[in-house]
Short mmCIF file of C-alpha atoms in Angstrom, two decimals:
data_model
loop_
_atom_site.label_atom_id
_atom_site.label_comp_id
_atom_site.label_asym_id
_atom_site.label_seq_id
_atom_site.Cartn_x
_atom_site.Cartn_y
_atom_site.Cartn_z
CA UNK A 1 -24.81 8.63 -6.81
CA UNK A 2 -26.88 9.38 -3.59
CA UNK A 3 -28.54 6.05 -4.03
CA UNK A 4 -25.42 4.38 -3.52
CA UNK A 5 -25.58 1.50 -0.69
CA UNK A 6 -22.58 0.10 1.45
CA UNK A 7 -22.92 -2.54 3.70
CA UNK A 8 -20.19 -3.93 6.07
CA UNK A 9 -20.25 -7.90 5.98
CA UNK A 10 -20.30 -9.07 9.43
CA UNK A 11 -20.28 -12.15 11.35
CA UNK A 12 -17.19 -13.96 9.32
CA UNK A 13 -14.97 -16.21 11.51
CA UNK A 14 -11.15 -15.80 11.49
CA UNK A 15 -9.83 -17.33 8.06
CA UNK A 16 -7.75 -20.07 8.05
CA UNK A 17 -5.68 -21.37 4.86
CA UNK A 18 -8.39 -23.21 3.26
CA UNK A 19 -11.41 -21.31 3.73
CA UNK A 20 -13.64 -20.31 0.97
CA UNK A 21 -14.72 -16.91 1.77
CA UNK A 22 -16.74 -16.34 -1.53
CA UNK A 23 -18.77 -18.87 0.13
CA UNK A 24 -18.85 -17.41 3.85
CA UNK A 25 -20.06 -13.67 2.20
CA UNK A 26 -22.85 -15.77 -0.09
CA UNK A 27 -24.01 -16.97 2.46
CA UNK A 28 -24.37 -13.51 4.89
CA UNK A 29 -25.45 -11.27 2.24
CA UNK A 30 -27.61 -11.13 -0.95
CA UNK A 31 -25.68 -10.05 -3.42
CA UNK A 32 -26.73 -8.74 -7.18
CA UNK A 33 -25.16 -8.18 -10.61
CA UNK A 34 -23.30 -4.93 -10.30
CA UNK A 35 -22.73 -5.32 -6.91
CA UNK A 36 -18.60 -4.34 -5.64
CA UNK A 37 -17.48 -6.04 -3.22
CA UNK A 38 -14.40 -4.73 -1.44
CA UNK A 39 -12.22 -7.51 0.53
CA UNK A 40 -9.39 -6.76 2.86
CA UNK A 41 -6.05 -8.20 1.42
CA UNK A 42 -5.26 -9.82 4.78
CA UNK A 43 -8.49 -12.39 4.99
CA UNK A 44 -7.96 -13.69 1.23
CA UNK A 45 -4.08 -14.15 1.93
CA UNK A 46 -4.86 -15.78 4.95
CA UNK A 47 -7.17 -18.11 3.19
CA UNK A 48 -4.88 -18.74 0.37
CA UNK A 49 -1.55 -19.31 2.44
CA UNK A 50 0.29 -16.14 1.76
CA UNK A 51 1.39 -16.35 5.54
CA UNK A 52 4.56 -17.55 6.92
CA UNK A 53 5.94 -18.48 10.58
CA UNK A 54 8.73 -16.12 11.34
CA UNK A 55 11.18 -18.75 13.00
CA UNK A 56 10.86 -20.35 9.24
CA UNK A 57 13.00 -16.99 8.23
CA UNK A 58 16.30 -16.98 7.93
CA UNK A 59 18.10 -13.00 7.93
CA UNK A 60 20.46 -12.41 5.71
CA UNK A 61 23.43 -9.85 5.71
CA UNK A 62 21.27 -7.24 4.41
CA UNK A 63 18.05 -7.84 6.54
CA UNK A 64 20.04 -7.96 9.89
CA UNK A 65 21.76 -4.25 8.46
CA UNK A 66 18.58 -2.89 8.06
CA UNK A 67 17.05 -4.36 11.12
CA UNK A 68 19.57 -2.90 12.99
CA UNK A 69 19.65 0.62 11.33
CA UNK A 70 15.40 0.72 11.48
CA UNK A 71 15.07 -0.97 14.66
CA UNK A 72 13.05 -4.43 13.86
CA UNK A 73 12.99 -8.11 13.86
CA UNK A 74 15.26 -9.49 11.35
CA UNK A 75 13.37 -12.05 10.44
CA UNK A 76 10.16 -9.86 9.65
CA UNK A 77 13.26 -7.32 7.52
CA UNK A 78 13.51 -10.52 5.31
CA UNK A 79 10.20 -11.37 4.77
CA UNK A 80 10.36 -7.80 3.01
CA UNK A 81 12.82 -8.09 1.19
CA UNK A 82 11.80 -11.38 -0.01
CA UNK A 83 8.79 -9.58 -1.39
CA UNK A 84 10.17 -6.56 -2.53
CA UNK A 85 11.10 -6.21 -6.24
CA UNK A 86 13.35 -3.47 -5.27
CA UNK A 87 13.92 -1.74 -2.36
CA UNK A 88 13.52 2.48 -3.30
CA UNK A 89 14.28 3.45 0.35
CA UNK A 90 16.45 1.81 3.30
CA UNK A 91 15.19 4.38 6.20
CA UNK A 92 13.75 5.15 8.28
CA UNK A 93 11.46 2.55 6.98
CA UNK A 94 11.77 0.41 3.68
CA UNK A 95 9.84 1.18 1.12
CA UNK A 96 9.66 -1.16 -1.42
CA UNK A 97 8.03 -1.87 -5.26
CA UNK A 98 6.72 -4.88 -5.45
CA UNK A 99 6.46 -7.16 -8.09
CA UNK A 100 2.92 -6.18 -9.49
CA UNK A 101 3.72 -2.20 -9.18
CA UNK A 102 2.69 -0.83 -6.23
CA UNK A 103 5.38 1.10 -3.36
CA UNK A 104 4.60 0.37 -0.55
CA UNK A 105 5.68 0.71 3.32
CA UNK A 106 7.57 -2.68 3.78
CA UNK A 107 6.27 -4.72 0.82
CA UNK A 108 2.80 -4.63 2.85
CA UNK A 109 4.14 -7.37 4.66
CA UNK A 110 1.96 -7.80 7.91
CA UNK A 111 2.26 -9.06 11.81
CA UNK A 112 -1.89 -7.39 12.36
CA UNK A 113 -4.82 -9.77 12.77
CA UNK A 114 -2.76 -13.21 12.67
CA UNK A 115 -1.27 -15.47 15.41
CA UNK A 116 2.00 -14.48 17.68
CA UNK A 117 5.06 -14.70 15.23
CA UNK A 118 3.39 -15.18 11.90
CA UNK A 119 3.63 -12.47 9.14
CA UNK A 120 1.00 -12.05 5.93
CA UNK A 121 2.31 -11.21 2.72
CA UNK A 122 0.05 -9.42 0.14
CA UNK A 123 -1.42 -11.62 -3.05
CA UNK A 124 1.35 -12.00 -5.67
CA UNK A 125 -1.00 -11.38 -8.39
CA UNK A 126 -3.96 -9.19 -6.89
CA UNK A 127 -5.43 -8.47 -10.28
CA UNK A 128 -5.64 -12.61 -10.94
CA UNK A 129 -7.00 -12.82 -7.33
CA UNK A 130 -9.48 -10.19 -7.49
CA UNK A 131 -10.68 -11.83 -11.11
CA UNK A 132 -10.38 -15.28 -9.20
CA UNK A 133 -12.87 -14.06 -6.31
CA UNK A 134 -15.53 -12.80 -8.65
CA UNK A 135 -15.59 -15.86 -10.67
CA UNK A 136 -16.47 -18.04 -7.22
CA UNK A 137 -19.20 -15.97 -6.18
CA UNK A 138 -20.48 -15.69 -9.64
CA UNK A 139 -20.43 -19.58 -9.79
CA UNK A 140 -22.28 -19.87 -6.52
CA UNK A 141 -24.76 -16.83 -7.01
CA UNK A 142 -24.86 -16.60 -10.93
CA UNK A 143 -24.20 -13.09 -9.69
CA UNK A 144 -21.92 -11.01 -11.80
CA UNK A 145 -20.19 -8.87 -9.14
CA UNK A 146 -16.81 -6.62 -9.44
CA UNK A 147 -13.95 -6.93 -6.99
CA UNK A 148 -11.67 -5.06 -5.48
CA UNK A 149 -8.85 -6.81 -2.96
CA UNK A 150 -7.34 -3.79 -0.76
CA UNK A 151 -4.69 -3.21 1.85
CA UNK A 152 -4.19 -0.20 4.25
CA UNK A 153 -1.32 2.20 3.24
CA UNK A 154 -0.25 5.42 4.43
CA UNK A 155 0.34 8.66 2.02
CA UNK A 156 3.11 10.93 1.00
CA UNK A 157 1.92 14.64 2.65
CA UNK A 158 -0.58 13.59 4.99
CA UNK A 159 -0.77 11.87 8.40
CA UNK A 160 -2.75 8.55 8.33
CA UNK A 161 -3.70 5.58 6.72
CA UNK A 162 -6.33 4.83 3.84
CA UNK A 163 -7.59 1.86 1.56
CA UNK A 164 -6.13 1.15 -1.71
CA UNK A 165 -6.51 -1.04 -4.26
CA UNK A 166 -4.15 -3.95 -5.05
CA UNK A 167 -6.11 -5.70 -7.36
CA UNK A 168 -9.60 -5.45 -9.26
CA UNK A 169 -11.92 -7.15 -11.41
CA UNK A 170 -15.12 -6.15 -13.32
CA UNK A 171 -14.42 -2.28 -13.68
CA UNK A 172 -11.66 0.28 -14.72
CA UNK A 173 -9.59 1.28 -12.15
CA UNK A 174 -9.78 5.20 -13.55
CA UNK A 175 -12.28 7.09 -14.52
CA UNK A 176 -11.10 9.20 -17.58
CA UNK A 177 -12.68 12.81 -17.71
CA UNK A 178 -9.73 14.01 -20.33
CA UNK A 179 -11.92 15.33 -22.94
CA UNK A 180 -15.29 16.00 -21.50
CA UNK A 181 -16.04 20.05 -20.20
CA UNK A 182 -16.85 21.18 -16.87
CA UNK A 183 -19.99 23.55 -16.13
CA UNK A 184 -18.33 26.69 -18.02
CA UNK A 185 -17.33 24.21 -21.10
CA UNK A 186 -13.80 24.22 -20.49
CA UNK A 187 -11.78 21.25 -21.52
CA UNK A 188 -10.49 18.54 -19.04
CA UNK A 189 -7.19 17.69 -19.92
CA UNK A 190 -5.55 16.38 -17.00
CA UNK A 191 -8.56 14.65 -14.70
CA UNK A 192 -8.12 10.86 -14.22
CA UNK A 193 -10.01 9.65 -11.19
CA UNK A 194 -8.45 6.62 -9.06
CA UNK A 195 -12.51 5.12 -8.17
CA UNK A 196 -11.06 1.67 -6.95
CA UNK A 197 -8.94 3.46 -4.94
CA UNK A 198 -11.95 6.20 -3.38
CA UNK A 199 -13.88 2.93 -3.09
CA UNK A 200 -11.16 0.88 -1.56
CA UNK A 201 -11.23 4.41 1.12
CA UNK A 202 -14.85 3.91 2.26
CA UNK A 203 -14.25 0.63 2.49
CA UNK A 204 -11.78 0.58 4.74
CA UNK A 205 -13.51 3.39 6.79
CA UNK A 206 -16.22 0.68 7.13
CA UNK A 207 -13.93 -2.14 7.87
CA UNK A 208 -12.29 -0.37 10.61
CA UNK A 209 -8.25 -0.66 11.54
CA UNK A 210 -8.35 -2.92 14.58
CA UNK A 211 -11.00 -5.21 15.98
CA UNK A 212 -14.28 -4.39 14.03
CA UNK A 213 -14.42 -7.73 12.36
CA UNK A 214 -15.70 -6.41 9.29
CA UNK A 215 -13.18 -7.54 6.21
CA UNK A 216 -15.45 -6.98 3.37
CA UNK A 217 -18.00 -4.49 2.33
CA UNK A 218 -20.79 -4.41 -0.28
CA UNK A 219 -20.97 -1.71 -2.69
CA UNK A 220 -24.47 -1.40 -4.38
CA UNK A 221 -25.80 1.21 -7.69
CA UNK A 222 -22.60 2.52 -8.15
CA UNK A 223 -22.81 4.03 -11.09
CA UNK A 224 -20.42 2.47 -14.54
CA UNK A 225 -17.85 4.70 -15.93
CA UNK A 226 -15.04 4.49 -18.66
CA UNK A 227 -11.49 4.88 -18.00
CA UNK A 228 -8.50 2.32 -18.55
CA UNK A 229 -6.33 0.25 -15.57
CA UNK A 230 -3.22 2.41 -15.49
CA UNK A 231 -3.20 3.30 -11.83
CA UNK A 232 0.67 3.19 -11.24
CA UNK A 233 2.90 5.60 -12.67
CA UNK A 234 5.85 3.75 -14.89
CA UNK A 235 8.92 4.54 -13.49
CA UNK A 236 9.79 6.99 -16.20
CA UNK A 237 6.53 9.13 -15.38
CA UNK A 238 7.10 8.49 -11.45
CA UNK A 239 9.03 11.36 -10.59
CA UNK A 240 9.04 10.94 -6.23
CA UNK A 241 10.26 7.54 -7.19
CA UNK A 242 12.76 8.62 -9.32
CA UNK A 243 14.09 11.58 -6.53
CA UNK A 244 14.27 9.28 -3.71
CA UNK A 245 16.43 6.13 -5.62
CA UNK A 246 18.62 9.21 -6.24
CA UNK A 247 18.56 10.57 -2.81
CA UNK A 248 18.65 7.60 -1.08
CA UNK A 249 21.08 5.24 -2.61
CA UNK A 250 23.88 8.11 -3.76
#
């Protein structure tokens, strides 16, 4: 673990739809089998065209309610709910599920690092996306690399924002400890450990929340583990989830 090395990848221009930014990190870093490479949801939607001009938007009854009730653009309410699954909260902010299974703070829909009146919605499919990106580098580099594709969110609790993971490729997203013994040989029986999402933290510690210009980082000799890829609760086990459709919609 202490040999661990993390690198911010610097000097990428702003992303346009249309730019190949497997190609842009290949060509500003070095990169080895093993490596993880954490990317910043907002660069790879921008390159794909997950962005949309807010005077395209029409409000609808609903979105011009909650608009009013939260306080915000209508047209930005209806780019939520156009990517919300289902809405679990109305206020004071809408928290949605979205299609792929995480709740988030207004669908993760985004107005940060793009041009005046444009929004950025988060990959549809995050896990195809972050399988998509590792496949391009590994056909320019011959490099097998993992993936993970991560947005900022904020936490139940605790004041602030972290990184989390949307998507990933080449790993488990949990490490499983149920069954192995700590230092006095008692059983684990309840220890599952989110890494993409303790990775997707540093990275965004490294990336920075406003003008660093840093939107990916290189992970190097992290260590392999085994665990399985079932980092959201289902909504049976997902008991806040459950409390506040109850609270909020009764």
């Amino acid at each position: 673990m202490e040999n661990i090395v993390v690198m911010g990848i610097r000097g990428l221009p702003l992303i346009r739809a249309g730019d190949n930014i497997a190609a842009m990190i290949c060509e500003r870093v070095k990169v080895d089998d093993g490596d993880i490479i954490s990317l910043a949801s907002t660069v790879y939607s921008k390159s794909r065209g997950y962005t949309k001009p807010l005077a395209e938007i029409t409000p609808s009854e609903r979105a011009l309610r909650l608009a009013k009730l939260n306080g915000e653009d209508p047209r930005f309410v209806q780019a939520v709910l156009d990517a919300s699954q289902d809405i679990i909260m109305e206020h004071p902010f809408i928290l949605s599920l979205l299609p792929f299974g995480h709740i988030g703070v207004r669908a993760g829909v985004d107005q940060s690092n793009i041009d005046d009146g444009m929004v950025i919605f988060l990959p549809p499919d995050p896990m195809k996306a972050a399988t998509e990106f590792s496949d391009e580098i590994r056909e320019i580099t011959g490099k097998k690399v993992g993936v993970i594709i991560t947005d900022t969110c904020g936490r139940s609790f605790r004041r602030g924002q972290t990184g989390h993971a949307m998507g990933w490729s080449g790993f488990t997203a949990i490490r499983d400890f149920r069954g192995d013994t700590d230092l006095f040989g008692h059983e684990l029986k309840i220890t599952e450990e989110a890494v993409v999402d303790e990775i997707a933290g540093f990275a965004n510690f490294v990336m920075g929340e406003s003008n660093n210009g840093v939107p990916a980082v290189l992970f190097r000799n992290c260590p392999s583990w085994i665990g399985h890829d079932n980092l959201y609760f289902t909504q049976n086990e997902d008991i806040t989830r459950r409390l506040l459709k109850t609270t909020c919609h009764s």
